[in-house]
């Protein structure tokens, strides 16, 4: 059974930075393609970015490209989301997820989700 636990959220001023972590259970984390999603109040959950199983490839939504960086440490079973130059519109609950279809933007292609961590950016 896969368990994903996000941490690192909080309140930050616009222009600031945060690093989120996603800790995974399971011996095969190093074989999973992973992604980050976010959901703002009153909005649908949206794709933020994804990373391949070995960290060699990443992709990002246009809204965060150049500001956010996804990385992973397979020895620690952990994925990260470094968020810089935060804006008020980045305020959301951030989720990590495991995909069964690499690089998919469709939530239905993700079979395991964390509980989410709140990020609030004050302007």
C-alpha positions as YAML, in Angstrom:
chain: A
units: angstrom
residues:
- id: 1
  name: UNK
  ca: [0.00, 0.00, 0.00]
- id: 2
  name: UNK
  ca: [1.32, 3.41, -0.98]
- id: 3
  name: UNK
  ca: [1.24, 6.27, 1.50]
- id: 4
  name: UNK
  ca: [2.23, 9.81, 0.59]
- id: 5
  name: UNK
  ca: [2.62, 12.54, 3.19]
- id: 6
  name: UNK
  ca: [3.20, 16.18, 2.28]
- id: 7
  name: UNK
  ca: [4.81, 18.71, 4.59]
- id: 8
  name: UNK
  ca: [6.42, 22.13, 4.50]
- id: 9
  name: UNK
  ca: [3.42, 24.31, 3.79]
- id: 10
  name: UNK
  ca: [2.77, 27.55, 5.60]
- id: 11
  name: UNK
  ca: [2.26, 31.28, 5.35]
- id: 12
  name: UNK
  ca: [4.75, 33.29, 3.32]
- id: 13
  name: UNK
  ca: [4.86, 36.80, 1.91]
- id: 14
  name: UNK
  ca: [4.69, 37.41, -1.80]
- id: 15
  name: UNK
  ca: [8.12, 37.07, -3.32]
- id: 16
  name: UNK
  ca: [9.19, 34.56, -0.72]
- id: 17
  name: UNK
  ca: [10.06, 30.87, -0.96]
- id: 18
  name: UNK
  ca: [8.91, 27.57, 0.46]
- id: 19
  name: UNK
  ca: [10.01, 23.98, -0.03]
- id: 20
  name: UNK
  ca: [7.43, 21.25, 0.16]
- id: 21
  name: UNK
  ca: [8.28, 17.62, 0.78]
- id: 22
  name: UNK
  ca: [6.42, 14.46, -0.11]
- id: 23
  name: UNK
  ca: [7.49, 11.42, 1.87]
- id: 24
  name: UNK
  ca: [6.50, 8.08, 0.41]
- id: 25
  name: UNK
  ca: [6.19, 4.63, 1.86]
- id: 26
  name: UNK
  ca: [7.02, 1.62, -0.23]
- id: 27
  name: UNK
  ca: [10.17, -0.05, -1.43]
- id: 28
  name: UNK
  ca: [9.66, 0.86, -5.06]
- id: 29
  name: UNK
  ca: [9.47, 4.65, -4.82]
- id: 30
  name: UNK
  ca: [12.46, 4.89, -7.12]
- id: 31
  name: UNK
  ca: [10.39, 3.38, -9.94]
- id: 32
  name: UNK
  ca: [7.46, 5.81, -9.66]
- id: 33
  name: UNK
  ca: [6.85, 8.85, -11.81]
- id: 34
  name: UNK
  ca: [5.43, 11.51, -9.50]
- id: 35
  name: UNK
  ca: [3.70, 14.85, -9.67]
- id: 36
  name: UNK
  ca: [2.48, 17.84, -7.71]
- id: 37
  name: UNK
  ca: [-1.03, 19.25, -8.01]
- id: 38
  name: UNK
  ca: [-2.70, 22.13, -6.22]
- id: 39
  name: UNK
  ca: [-6.23, 23.23, -5.47]
- id: 40
  name: UNK
  ca: [-7.19, 26.77, -4.65]
- id: 41
  name: UNK
  ca: [-10.47, 27.60, -2.88]
- id: 42
  name: UNK
  ca: [-13.39, 27.29, -5.24]
- id: 43
  name: UNK
  ca: [-11.25, 25.98, -8.07]
- id: 44
  name: UNK
  ca: [-10.52, 22.61, -9.58]
- id: 45
  name: UNK
  ca: [-7.35, 20.75, -8.73]
- id: 46
  name: UNK
  ca: [-4.66, 21.58, -11.26]
- id: 47
  name: UNK
  ca: [-1.37, 20.10, -12.38]
- id: 48
  name: UNK
  ca: [1.74, 21.89, -11.12]
- id: 49
  name: UNK
  ca: [4.55, 19.69, -12.35]
- id: 50
  name: UNK
  ca: [5.91, 16.18, -12.65]
- id: 51
  name: UNK
  ca: [9.18, 14.30, -12.34]
- id: 52
  name: UNK
  ca: [10.34, 11.03, -13.80]
- id: 53
  name: UNK
  ca: [11.27, 8.03, -11.69]
- id: 54
  name: UNK
  ca: [14.99, 8.85, -11.73]
- id: 55
  name: UNK
  ca: [14.64, 12.61, -11.59]
- id: 56
  name: UNK
  ca: [16.09, 12.96, -15.03]
- id: 57
  name: UNK
  ca: [13.07, 14.67, -16.55]
- id: 58
  name: UNK
  ca: [10.63, 17.24, -15.28]
- id: 59
  name: UNK
  ca: [7.69, 19.19, -16.64]
- id: 60
  name: UNK
  ca: [5.83, 22.20, -15.31]
- id: 61
  name: UNK
  ca: [2.64, 24.09, -15.78]
- id: 62
  name: UNK
  ca: [3.12, 27.41, -17.55]
- id: 63
  name: UNK
  ca: [1.99, 29.26, -14.44]
- id: 64
  name: UNK
  ca: [4.92, 28.01, -12.36]
- id: 65
  name: UNK
  ca: [7.66, 27.35, -14.90]
- id: 66
  name: UNK
  ca: [10.82, 29.23, -13.97]
- id: 67
  name: UNK
  ca: [9.71, 29.72, -10.37]
- id: 68
  name: UNK
  ca: [9.10, 26.16, -9.13]
- id: 69
  name: UNK
  ca: [11.50, 23.22, -9.22]
- id: 70
  name: UNK
  ca: [10.67, 19.58, -8.59]
- id: 71
  name: UNK
  ca: [13.35, 17.19, -7.40]
- id: 72
  name: UNK
  ca: [13.57, 13.88, -5.64]
- id: 73
  name: UNK
  ca: [15.86, 11.84, -3.44]
- id: 74
  name: UNK
  ca: [15.12, 8.19, -4.03]
- id: 75
  name: UNK
  ca: [17.40, 7.15, -1.19]
- id: 76
  name: UNK
  ca: [15.07, 9.04, 1.16]
- id: 77
  name: UNK
  ca: [11.83, 8.13, -0.63]
- id: 78
  name: UNK
  ca: [11.08, 11.83, -0.88]
- id: 79
  name: UNK
  ca: [10.06, 14.27, -3.58]
- id: 80
  name: UNK
  ca: [10.38, 18.03, -3.22]
- id: 81
  name: UNK
  ca: [8.79, 21.15, -4.62]
- id: 82
  name: UNK
  ca: [10.93, 24.26, -4.31]
- id: 83
  name: UNK
  ca: [8.75, 27.32, -4.78]
- id: 84
  name: UNK
  ca: [10.38, 30.70, -5.35]
- id: 85
  name: UNK
  ca: [9.00, 34.14, -6.18]
- id: 86
  name: UNK
  ca: [5.67, 33.13, -4.73]
- id: 87
  name: UNK
  ca: [2.57, 35.04, -5.74]
- id: 88
  name: UNK
  ca: [-0.81, 35.37, -4.08]
- id: 89
  name: UNK
  ca: [-2.29, 33.21, -6.84]
- id: 90
  name: UNK
  ca: [-0.07, 30.34, -5.68]
- id: 91
  name: UNK
  ca: [-2.20, 30.07, -2.54]
- id: 92
  name: UNK
  ca: [-3.65, 26.56, -2.52]
- id: 93
  name: UNK
  ca: [-3.51, 23.14, -0.96]
- id: 94
  name: UNK
  ca: [-0.64, 21.26, -2.58]
- id: 95
  name: UNK
  ca: [-0.82, 17.53, -3.18]
- id: 96
  name: UNK
  ca: [1.71, 14.98, -4.31]
- id: 97
  name: UNK
  ca: [0.60, 11.99, -6.30]
- id: 98
  name: UNK
  ca: [1.87, 8.89, -8.02]
- id: 99
  name: UNK
  ca: [1.00, 8.43, -11.66]
- id: 100
  name: UNK
  ca: [0.17, 5.29, -13.59]
- id: 101
  name: UNK
  ca: [0.56, 7.22, -16.85]
- id: 102
  name: UNK
  ca: [3.70, 9.27, -17.12]
- id: 103
  name: UNK
  ca: [3.32, 13.02, -17.66]
- id: 104
  name: UNK
  ca: [-0.46, 12.91, -17.57]
- id: 105
  name: UNK
  ca: [-2.30, 16.10, -16.61]
- id: 106
  name: UNK
  ca: [-5.42, 14.07, -15.84]
- id: 107
  name: UNK
  ca: [-6.06, 13.38, -12.19]
- id: 108
  name: UNK
  ca: [-7.62, 10.05, -13.11]
- id: 109
  name: UNK
  ca: [-4.18, 8.79, -14.09]
- id: 110
  name: UNK
  ca: [-2.91, 9.17, -10.53]
- id: 111
  name: UNK
  ca: [-3.64, 6.30, -8.18]
- id: 112
  name: UNK
  ca: [-2.16, 7.51, -4.87]
- id: 113
  name: UNK
  ca: [-2.51, 10.93, -3.24]
- id: 114
  name: UNK
  ca: [-1.27, 12.60, -0.11]
- id: 115
  name: UNK
  ca: [-3.53, 14.53, 2.24]
- id: 116
  name: UNK
  ca: [-2.23, 17.89, 1.08]
- id: 117
  name: UNK
  ca: [-0.40, 20.79, 2.68]
- id: 118
  name: UNK
  ca: [-1.67, 24.37, 2.75]
- id: 119
  name: UNK
  ca: [0.38, 27.14, 1.19]
- id: 120
  name: UNK
  ca: [-0.80, 30.69, 1.78]
- id: 121
  name: UNK
  ca: [0.92, 33.62, 0.11]
- id: 122
  name: UNK
  ca: [0.12, 37.04, 1.51]
- id: 123
  name: UNK
  ca: [0.36, 40.09, -0.71]
...
